[in-house]
mmCIF file of C-alpha atoms in Angstrom:
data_model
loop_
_atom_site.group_PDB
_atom_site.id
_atom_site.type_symbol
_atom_site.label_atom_id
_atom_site.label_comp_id
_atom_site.label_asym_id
_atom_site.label_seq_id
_atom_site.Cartn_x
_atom_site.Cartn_y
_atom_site.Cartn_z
ATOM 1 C CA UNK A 6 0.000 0.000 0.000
ATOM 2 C CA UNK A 7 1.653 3.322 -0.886
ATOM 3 C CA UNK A 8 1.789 6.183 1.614
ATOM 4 C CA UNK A 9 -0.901 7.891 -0.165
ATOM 5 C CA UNK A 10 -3.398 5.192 0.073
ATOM 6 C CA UNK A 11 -2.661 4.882 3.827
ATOM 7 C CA UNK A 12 -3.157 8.331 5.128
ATOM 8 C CA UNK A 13 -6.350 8.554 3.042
ATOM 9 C CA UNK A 14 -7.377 5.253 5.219
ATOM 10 C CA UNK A 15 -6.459 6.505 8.291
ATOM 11 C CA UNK A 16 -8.151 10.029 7.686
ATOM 12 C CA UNK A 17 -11.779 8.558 6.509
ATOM 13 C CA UNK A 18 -14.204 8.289 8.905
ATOM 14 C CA UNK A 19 -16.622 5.205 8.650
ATOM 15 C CA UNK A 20 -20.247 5.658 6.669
ATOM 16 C CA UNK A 21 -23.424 5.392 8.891
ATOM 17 C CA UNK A 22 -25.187 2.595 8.544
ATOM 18 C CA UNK A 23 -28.986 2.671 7.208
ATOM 19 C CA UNK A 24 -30.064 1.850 10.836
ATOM 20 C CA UNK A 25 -28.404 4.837 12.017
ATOM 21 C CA UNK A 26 -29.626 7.587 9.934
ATOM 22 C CA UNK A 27 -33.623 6.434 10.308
ATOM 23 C CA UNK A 28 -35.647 8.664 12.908
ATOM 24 C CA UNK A 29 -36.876 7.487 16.604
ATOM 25 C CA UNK A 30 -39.877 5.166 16.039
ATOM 26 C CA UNK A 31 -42.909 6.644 17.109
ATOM 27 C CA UNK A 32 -44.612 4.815 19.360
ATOM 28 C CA UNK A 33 -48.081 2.978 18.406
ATOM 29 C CA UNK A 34 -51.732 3.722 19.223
ATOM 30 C CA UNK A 35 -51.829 0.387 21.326
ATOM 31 C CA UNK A 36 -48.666 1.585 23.259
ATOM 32 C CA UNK A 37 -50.322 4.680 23.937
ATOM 33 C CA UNK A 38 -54.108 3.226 25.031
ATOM 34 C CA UNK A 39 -51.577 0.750 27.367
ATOM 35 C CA UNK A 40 -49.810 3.660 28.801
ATOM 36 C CA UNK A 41 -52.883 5.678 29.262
ATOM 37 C CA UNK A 42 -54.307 2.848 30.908
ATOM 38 C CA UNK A 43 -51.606 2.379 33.536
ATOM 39 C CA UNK A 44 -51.638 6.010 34.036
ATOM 40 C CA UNK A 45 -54.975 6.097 35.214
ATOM 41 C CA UNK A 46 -55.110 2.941 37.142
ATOM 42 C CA UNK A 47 -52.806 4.593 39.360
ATOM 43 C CA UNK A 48 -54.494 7.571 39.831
ATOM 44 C CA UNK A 49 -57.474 5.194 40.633
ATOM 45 C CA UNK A 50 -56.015 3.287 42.768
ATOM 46 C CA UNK A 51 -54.177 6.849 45.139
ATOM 47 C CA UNK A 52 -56.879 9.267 44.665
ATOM 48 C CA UNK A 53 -58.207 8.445 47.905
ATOM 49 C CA UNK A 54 -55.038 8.286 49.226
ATOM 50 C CA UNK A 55 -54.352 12.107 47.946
ATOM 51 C CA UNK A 56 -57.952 13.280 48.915
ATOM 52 C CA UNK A 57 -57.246 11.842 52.459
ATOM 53 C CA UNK A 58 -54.021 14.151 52.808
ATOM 54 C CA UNK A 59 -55.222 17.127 51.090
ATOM 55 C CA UNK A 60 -58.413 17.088 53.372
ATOM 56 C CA UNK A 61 -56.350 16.315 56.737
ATOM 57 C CA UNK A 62 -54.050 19.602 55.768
ATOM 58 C CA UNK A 63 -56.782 21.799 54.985
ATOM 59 C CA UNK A 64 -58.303 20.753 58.228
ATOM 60 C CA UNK A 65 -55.052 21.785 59.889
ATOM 61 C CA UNK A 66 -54.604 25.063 58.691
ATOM 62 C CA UNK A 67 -58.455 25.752 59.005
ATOM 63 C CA UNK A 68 -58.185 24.881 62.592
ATOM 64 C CA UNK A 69 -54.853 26.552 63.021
ATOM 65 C CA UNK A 70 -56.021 29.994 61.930
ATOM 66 C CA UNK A 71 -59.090 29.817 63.823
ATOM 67 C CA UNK A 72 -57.455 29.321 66.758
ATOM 68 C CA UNK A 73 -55.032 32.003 66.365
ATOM 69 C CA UNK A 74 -57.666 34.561 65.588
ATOM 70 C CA UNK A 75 -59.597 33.598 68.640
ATOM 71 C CA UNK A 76 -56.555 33.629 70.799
ATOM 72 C CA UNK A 77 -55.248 37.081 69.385
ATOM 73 C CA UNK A 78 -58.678 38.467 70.298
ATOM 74 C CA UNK A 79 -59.016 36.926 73.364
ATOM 75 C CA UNK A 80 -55.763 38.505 74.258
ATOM 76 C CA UNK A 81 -56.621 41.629 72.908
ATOM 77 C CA UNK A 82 -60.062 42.057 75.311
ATOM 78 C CA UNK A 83 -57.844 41.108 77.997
ATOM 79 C CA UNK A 84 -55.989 43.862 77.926
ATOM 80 C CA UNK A 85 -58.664 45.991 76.627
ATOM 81 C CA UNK A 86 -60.385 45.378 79.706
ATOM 82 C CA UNK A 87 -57.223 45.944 82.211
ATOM 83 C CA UNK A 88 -57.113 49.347 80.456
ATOM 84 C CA UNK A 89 -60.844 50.030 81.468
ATOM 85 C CA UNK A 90 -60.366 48.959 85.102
ATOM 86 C CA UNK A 91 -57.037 51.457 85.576
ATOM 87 C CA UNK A 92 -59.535 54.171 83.812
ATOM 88 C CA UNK A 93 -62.704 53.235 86.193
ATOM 89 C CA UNK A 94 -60.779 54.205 89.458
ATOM 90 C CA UNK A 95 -59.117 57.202 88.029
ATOM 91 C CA UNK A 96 -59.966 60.106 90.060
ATOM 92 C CA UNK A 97 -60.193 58.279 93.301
ATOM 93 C CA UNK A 98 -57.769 57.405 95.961
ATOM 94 C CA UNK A 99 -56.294 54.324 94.376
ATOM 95 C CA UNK A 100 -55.903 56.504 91.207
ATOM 96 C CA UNK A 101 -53.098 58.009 92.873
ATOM 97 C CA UNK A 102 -51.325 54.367 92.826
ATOM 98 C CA UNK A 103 -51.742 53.715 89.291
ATOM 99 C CA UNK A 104 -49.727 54.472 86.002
ATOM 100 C CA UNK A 105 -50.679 57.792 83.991
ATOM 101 C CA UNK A 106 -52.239 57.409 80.506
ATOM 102 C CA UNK A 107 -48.637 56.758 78.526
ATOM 103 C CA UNK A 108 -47.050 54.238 80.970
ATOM 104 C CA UNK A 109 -50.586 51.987 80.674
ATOM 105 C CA UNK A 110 -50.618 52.683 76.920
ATOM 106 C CA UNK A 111 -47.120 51.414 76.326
ATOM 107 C CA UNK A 112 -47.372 48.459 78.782
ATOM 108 C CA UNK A 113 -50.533 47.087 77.330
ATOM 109 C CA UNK A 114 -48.865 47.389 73.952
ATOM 110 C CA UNK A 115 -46.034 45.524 75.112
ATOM 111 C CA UNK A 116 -47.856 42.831 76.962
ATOM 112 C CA UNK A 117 -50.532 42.406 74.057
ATOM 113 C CA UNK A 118 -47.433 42.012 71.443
ATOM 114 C CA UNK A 119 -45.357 39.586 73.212
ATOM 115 C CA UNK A 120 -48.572 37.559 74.325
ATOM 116 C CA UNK A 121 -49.987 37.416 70.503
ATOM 117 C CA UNK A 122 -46.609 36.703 69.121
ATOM 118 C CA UNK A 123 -46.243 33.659 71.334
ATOM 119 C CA UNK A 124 -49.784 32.537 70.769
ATOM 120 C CA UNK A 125 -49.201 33.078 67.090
ATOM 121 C CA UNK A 126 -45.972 31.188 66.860
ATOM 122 C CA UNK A 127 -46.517 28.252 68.965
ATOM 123 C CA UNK A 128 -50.222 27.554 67.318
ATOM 124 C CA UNK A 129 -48.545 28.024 63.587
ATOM 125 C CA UNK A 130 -45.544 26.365 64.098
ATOM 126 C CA UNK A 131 -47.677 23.057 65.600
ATOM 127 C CA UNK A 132 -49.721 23.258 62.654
ATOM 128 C CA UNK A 133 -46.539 23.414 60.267
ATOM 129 C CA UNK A 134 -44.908 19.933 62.189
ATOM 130 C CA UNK A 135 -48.563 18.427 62.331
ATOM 131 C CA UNK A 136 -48.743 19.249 58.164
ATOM 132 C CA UNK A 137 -45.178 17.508 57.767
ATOM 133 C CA UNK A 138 -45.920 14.776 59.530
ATOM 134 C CA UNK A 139 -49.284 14.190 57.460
ATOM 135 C CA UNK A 140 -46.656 13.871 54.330
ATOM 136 C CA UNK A 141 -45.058 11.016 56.549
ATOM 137 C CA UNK A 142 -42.218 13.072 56.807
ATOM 138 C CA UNK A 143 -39.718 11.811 59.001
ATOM 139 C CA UNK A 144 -39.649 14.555 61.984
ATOM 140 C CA UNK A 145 -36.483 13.644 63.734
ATOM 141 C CA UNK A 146 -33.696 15.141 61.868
ATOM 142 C CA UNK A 147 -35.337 18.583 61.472
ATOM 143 C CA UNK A 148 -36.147 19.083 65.086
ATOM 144 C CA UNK A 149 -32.713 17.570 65.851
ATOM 145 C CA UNK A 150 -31.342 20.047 63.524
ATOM 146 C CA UNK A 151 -33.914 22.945 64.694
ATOM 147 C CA UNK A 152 -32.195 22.261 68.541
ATOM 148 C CA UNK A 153 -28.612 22.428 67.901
ATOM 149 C CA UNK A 154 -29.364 25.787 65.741
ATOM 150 C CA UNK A 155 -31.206 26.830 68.871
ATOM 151 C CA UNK A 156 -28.098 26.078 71.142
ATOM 152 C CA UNK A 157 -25.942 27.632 68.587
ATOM 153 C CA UNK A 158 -27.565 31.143 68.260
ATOM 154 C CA UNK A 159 -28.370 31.154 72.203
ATOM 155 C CA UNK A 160 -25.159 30.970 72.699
ATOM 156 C CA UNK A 161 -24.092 33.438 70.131
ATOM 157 C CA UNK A 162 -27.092 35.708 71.418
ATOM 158 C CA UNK A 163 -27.127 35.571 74.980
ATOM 159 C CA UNK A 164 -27.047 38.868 75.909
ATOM 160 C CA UNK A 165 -29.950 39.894 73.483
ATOM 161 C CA UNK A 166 -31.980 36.701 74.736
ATOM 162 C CA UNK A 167 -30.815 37.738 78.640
ATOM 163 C CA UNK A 168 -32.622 41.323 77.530
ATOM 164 C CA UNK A 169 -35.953 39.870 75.859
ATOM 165 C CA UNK A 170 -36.453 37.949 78.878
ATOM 166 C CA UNK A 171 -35.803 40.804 81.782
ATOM 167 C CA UNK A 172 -37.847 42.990 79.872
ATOM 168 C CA UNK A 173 -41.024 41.175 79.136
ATOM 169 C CA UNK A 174 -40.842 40.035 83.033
ATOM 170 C CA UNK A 175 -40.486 43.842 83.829
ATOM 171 C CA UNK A 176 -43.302 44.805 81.858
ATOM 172 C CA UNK A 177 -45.507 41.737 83.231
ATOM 173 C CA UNK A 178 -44.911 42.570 86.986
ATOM 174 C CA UNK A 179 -45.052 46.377 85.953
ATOM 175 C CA UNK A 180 -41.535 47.161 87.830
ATOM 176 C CA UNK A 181 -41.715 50.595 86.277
ATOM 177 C CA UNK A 182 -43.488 52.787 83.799
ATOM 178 C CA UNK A 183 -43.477 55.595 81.583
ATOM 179 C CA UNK A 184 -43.397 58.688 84.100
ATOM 180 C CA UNK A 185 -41.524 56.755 86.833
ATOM 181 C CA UNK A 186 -38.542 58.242 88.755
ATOM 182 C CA UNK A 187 -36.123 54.947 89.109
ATOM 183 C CA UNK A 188 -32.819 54.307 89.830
ATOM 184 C CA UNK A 189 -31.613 51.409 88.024
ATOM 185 C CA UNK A 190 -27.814 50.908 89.257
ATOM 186 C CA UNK A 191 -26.014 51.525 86.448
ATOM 187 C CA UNK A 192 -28.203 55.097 85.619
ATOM 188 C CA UNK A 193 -30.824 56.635 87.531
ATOM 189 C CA UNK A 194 -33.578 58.649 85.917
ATOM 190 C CA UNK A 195 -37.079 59.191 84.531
ATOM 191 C CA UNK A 196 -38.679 56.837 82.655
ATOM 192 C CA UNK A 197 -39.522 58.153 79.268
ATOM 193 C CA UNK A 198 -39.454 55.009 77.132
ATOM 194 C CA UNK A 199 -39.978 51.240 78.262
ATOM 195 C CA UNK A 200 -39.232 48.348 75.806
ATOM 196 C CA UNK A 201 -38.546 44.910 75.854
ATOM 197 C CA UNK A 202 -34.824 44.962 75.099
ATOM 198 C CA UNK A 203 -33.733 48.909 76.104
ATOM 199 C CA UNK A 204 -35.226 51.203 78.455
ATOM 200 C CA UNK A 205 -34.439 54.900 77.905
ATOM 201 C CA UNK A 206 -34.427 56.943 81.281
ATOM 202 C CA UNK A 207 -33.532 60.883 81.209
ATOM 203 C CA UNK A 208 -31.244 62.168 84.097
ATOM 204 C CA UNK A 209 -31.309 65.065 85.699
ATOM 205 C CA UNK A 210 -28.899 67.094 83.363
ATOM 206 C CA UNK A 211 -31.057 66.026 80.451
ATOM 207 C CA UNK A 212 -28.973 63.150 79.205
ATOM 208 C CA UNK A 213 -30.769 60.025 77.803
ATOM 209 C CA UNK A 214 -29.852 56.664 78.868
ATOM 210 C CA UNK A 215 -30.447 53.204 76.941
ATOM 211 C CA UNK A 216 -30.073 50.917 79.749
ATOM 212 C CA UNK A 217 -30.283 47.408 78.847
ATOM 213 C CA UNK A 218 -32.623 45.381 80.291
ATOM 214 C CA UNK A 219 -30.819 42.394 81.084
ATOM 215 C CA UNK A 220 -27.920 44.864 83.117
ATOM 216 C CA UNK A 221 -30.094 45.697 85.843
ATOM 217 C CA UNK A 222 -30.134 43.729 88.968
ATOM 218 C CA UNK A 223 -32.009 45.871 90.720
ATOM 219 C CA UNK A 224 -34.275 48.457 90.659
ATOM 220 C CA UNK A 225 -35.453 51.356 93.037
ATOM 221 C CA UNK A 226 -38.739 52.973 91.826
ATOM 222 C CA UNK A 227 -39.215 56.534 93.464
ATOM 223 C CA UNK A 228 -42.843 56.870 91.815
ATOM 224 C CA UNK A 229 -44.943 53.815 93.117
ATOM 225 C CA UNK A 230 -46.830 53.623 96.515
ATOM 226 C CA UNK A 231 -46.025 57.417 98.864
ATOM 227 C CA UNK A 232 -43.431 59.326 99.401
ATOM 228 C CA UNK A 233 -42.254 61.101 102.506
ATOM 229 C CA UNK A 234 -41.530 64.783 102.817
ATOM 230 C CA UNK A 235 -38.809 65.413 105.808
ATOM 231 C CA UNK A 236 -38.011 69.446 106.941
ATOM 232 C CA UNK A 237 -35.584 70.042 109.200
ATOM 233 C CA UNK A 238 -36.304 73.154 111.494
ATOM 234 C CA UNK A 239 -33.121 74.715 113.744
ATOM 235 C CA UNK A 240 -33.952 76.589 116.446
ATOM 236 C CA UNK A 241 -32.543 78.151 120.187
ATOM 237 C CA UNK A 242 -32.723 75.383 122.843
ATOM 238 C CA UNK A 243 -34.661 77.877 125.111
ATOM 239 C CA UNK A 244 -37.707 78.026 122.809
ATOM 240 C CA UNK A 245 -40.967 76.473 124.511
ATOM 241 C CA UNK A 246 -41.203 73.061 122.408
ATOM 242 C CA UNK A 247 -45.151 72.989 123.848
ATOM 243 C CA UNK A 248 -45.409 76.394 121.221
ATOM 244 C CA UNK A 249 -43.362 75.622 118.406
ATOM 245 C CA UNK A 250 -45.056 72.186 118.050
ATOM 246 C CA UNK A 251 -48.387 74.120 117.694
ATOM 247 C CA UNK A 252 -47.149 76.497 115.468
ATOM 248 C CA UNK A 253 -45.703 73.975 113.188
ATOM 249 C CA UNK A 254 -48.553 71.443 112.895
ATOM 250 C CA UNK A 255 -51.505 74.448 112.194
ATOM 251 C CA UNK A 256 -49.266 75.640 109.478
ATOM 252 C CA UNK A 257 -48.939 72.454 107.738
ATOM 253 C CA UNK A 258 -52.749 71.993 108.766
ATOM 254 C CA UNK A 259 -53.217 75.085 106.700
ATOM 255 C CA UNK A 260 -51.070 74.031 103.890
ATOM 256 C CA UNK A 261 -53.056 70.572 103.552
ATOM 257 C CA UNK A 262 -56.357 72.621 103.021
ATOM 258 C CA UNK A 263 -55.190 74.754 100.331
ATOM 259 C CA UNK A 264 -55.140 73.982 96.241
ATOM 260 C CA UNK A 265 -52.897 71.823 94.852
ATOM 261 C CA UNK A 266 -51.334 70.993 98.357
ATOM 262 C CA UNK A 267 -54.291 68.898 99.375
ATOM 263 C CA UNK A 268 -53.931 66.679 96.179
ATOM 264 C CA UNK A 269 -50.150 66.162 96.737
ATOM 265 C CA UNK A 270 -50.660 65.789 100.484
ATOM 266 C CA UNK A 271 -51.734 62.143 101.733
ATOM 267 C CA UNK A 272 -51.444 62.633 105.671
ATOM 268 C CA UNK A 273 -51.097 65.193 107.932
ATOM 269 C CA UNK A 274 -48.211 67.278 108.327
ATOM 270 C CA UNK A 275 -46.728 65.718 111.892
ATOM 271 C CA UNK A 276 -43.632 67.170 114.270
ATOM 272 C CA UNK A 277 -41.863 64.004 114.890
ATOM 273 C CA UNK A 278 -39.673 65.383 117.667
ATOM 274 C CA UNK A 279 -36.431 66.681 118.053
ATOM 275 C CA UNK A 280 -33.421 64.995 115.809
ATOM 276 C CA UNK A 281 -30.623 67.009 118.123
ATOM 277 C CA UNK A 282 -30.299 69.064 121.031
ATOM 278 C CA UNK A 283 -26.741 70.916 121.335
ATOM 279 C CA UNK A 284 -25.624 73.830 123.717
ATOM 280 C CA UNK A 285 -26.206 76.355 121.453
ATOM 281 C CA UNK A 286 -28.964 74.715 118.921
ATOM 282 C CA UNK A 287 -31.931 71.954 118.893
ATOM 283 C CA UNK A 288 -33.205 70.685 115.464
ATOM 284 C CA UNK A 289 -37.510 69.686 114.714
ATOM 285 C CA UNK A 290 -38.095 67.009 112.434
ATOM 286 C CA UNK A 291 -41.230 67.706 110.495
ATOM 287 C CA UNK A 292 -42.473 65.142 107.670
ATOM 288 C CA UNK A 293 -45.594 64.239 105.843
ATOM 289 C CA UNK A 294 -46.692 61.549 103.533
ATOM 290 C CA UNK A 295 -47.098 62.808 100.165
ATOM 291 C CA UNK A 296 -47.899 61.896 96.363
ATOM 292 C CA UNK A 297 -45.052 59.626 94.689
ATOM 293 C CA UNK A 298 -42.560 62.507 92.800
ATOM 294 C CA UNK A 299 -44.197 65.515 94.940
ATOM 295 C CA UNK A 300 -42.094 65.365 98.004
ATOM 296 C CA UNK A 301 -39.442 67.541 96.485
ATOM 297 C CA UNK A 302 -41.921 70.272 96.096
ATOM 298 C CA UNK A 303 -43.924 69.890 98.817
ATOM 299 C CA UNK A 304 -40.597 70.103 100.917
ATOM 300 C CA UNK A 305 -39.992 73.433 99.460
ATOM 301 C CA UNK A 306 -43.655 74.965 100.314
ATOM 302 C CA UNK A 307 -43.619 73.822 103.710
ATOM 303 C CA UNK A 308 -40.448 75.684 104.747
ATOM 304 C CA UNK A 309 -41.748 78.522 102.913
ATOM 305 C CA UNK A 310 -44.754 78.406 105.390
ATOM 306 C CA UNK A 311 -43.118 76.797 108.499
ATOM 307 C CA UNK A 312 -40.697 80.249 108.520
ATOM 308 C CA UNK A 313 -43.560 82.807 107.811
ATOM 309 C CA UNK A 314 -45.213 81.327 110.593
ATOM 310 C CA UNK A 315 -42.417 81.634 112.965
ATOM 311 C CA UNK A 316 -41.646 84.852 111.894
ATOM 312 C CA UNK A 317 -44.710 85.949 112.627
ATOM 313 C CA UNK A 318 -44.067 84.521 116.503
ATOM 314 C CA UNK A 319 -40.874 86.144 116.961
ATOM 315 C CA UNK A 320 -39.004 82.890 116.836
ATOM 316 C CA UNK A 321 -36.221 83.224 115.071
ATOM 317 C CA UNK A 322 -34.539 80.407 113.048
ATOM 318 C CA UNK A 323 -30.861 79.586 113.639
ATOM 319 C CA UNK A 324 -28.257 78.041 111.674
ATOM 320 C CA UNK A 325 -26.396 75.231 112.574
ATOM 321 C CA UNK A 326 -23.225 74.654 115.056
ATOM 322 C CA UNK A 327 -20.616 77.426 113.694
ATOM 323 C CA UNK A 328 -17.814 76.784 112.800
ATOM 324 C CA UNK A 329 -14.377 76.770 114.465
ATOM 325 C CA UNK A 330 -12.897 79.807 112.761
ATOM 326 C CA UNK A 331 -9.067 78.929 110.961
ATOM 327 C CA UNK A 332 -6.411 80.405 113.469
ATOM 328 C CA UNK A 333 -4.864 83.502 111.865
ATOM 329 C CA UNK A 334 -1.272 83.004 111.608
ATOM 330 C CA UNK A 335 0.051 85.236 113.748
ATOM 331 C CA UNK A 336 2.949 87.557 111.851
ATOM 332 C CA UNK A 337 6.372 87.294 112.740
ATOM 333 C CA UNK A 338 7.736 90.876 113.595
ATOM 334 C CA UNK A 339 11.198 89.745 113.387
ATOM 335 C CA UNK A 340 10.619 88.563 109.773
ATOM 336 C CA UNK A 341 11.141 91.843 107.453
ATOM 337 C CA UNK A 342 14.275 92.411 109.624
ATOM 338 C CA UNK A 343 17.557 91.246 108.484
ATOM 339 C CA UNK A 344 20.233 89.810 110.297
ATOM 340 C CA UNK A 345 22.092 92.367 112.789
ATOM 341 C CA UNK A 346 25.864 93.023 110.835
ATOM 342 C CA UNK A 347 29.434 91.742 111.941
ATOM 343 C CA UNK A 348 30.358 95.316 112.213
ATOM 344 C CA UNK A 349 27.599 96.391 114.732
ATOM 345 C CA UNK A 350 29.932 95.040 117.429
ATOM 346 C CA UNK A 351 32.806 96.894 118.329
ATOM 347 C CA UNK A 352 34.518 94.626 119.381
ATOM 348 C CA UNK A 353 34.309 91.625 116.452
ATOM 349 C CA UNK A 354 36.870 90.969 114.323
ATOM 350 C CA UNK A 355 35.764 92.384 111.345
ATOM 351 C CA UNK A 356 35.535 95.716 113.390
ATOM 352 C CA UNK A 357 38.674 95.698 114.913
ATOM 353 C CA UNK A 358 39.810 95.337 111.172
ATOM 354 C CA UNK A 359 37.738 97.863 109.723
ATOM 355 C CA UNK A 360 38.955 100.290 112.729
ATOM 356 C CA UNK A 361 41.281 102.977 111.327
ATOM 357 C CA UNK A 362 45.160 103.017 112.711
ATOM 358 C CA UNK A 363 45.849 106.092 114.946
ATOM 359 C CA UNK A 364 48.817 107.971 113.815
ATOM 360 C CA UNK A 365 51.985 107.404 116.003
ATOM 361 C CA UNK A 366 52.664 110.693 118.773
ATOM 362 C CA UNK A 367 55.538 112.065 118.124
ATOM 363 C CA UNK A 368 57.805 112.718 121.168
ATOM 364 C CA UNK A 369 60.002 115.511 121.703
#
């Protein structure tokens, strides 16, 4: 074979073959009846099967939204109706004990959001498992799977779980409230914003704090219940005590019967004795139960009044124990004079030296 004849071999590619070049077969009418016919003997034969599972799922979710309507409006005339019974005893003495219009505002808010997001999660998210498992789904690995993800980002978010938690507990046992003078620990303050993670308290220079929730392990609430209104009242131990206690109580009695003093007032204004006696000085107590935030301001009127009334008895008020005066250094009269000289003595050395030589007498 000649080189010529062999590369032309090697090159050529071998010719289909008639099989090869014919189009797919179609398939017959027969094949097509026998397919059809399988087809539907399987639907036949699962229909029910499918109508069982599509009825048991809409069943689900028909009974899971109708019990999360009814429990987000159950919830929501719950609190609709603790609203109405802080609003039925406004005006009254217990009014004085309850939360303005804000601080009930934002706590219902609160309480109806967390409760109806619970309610709404833990009804939907049965109804989703209950719905898998109706698929035969096996359940295991996904809630195995749904708990370590649930370790994993508790861990990760511990402080913003530690925060949900404190606050929501606040808000249920209504620790504080919008209005509320508190001191938290780490910032002390007026209330002016309660939420579930933060709560935002303004100080007294005006300055805003976000105080996390899950930082405070304690609370002091200067707001809630009474507060107490102490004066302290100096006077000469040689005053009649019998006097000045009269004096005292029928000017706070006057006090309580005046506008807006017998609002703020909750008990009489009462001399609770003396707090000190010295040589020269004896101090009063006088306190009185007052609204919560008012005893600031009620301390102010009542020694406003307290001193016009003893004024008017010729009593006069003293001040306290004086105090020992600084001992006035006592100038040195030797200091702006200098050091007496060498040559002021007549008979040192250095005068001697300084002393002129007498001439010699001359003898004759």
């Amino acid at each position: 074979m000649s080189l010529s004849a062999f590369l032309l071999a090697a090159g050529s590619t071998p010719s289909p073959s008639p099989s090869e070049t014919q189009t797919p077969a179609v398939p017959s009418i027969q094949e097509a009846q026998e397919s059809a016919t399988q087809a539907a003997s399987w639907v036949e034969q699962n229909w029910a099967t499918w109508l069982a599972i599509g009825l048991r799922v809409l069943l689900i979710l028909v009974i899971a939204a109708v019990l999360r309507v009814a429990v987000r409006r159950a919830i929501t005339k719950l609190i609709d109706r603790m609203n109405r019974t802080a609003q039925a005893v406004d005006g009254t003495a217990l009014g004085g004990l309850l939360v303005n219009v804000e601080r009930r505002r934002q706590r219902s808010q609160a309480i109806g959001s967390v409760l109806r997001s619970v309610a709404s999660f833990l009804i939907m998210g049965t109804a989703a498992l209950m719905v898998l498992s109706t698929f035969e789904i096996n359940l295991a690995p996904l809630l195995a799977s749904a708990g370590v993800a649930g370790v994993a980002i508790g861990f990760g978010a511990r402080n913003l779980v530690t925060d949900f938690l404190s606050g929501v507990f606040m808000i249920l046992e209504d620790q504080y409230g919008v209005g509320d003078s508190i001191d938290a620990g780490v910032a002390s303050g007026e209330v002016i914003e309660v939420g579930l993670r933060v709560t935002k308290l303004r100080g007294e220079n005006g300055a805003i704090w976000y105080v996390r929730n899950g930082e405070v392990k304690r609370i002091g609430n200067l707001s809630q219940g009474w507060s107490t209104a102490h004066v302290e009242v100096t006077l000469r131990p040689e005053e009649d005590l019998v006097r000045v206690k009269a004096l005292l109580t029928e000017a706070g009695e006057t006090m309580a019967k005046e506008e807006p003093w017998n609002e703020m007032l909750w008990g009489p204004v009462e001399v609770l004795g003396l707090d000190s006696v010295l040589q020269d000085s004896m101090v009063l107590h006088v306190a009185a139960k007052t609204m919560p935030g008012k005893a600031l301001g009620i301390e102010r009127e009542l020694r406003w009044r307290l001193k016009q009334a003893l004024d008017a008895a010729d009593i006069p008020i003293i001040g306290g124990p004086a105090l020992p005066a600084d001992d006035a250094a006592t100038p040195d009269p030797t200091a702006g004079v200098s050091a007496p000289s060498a040559y002021s003595n007549p008979m040192s050395p250095e005068s001697r030296a300084a002393t002129p030589l007498s001439p010699p007498s001359v003898t004759k």
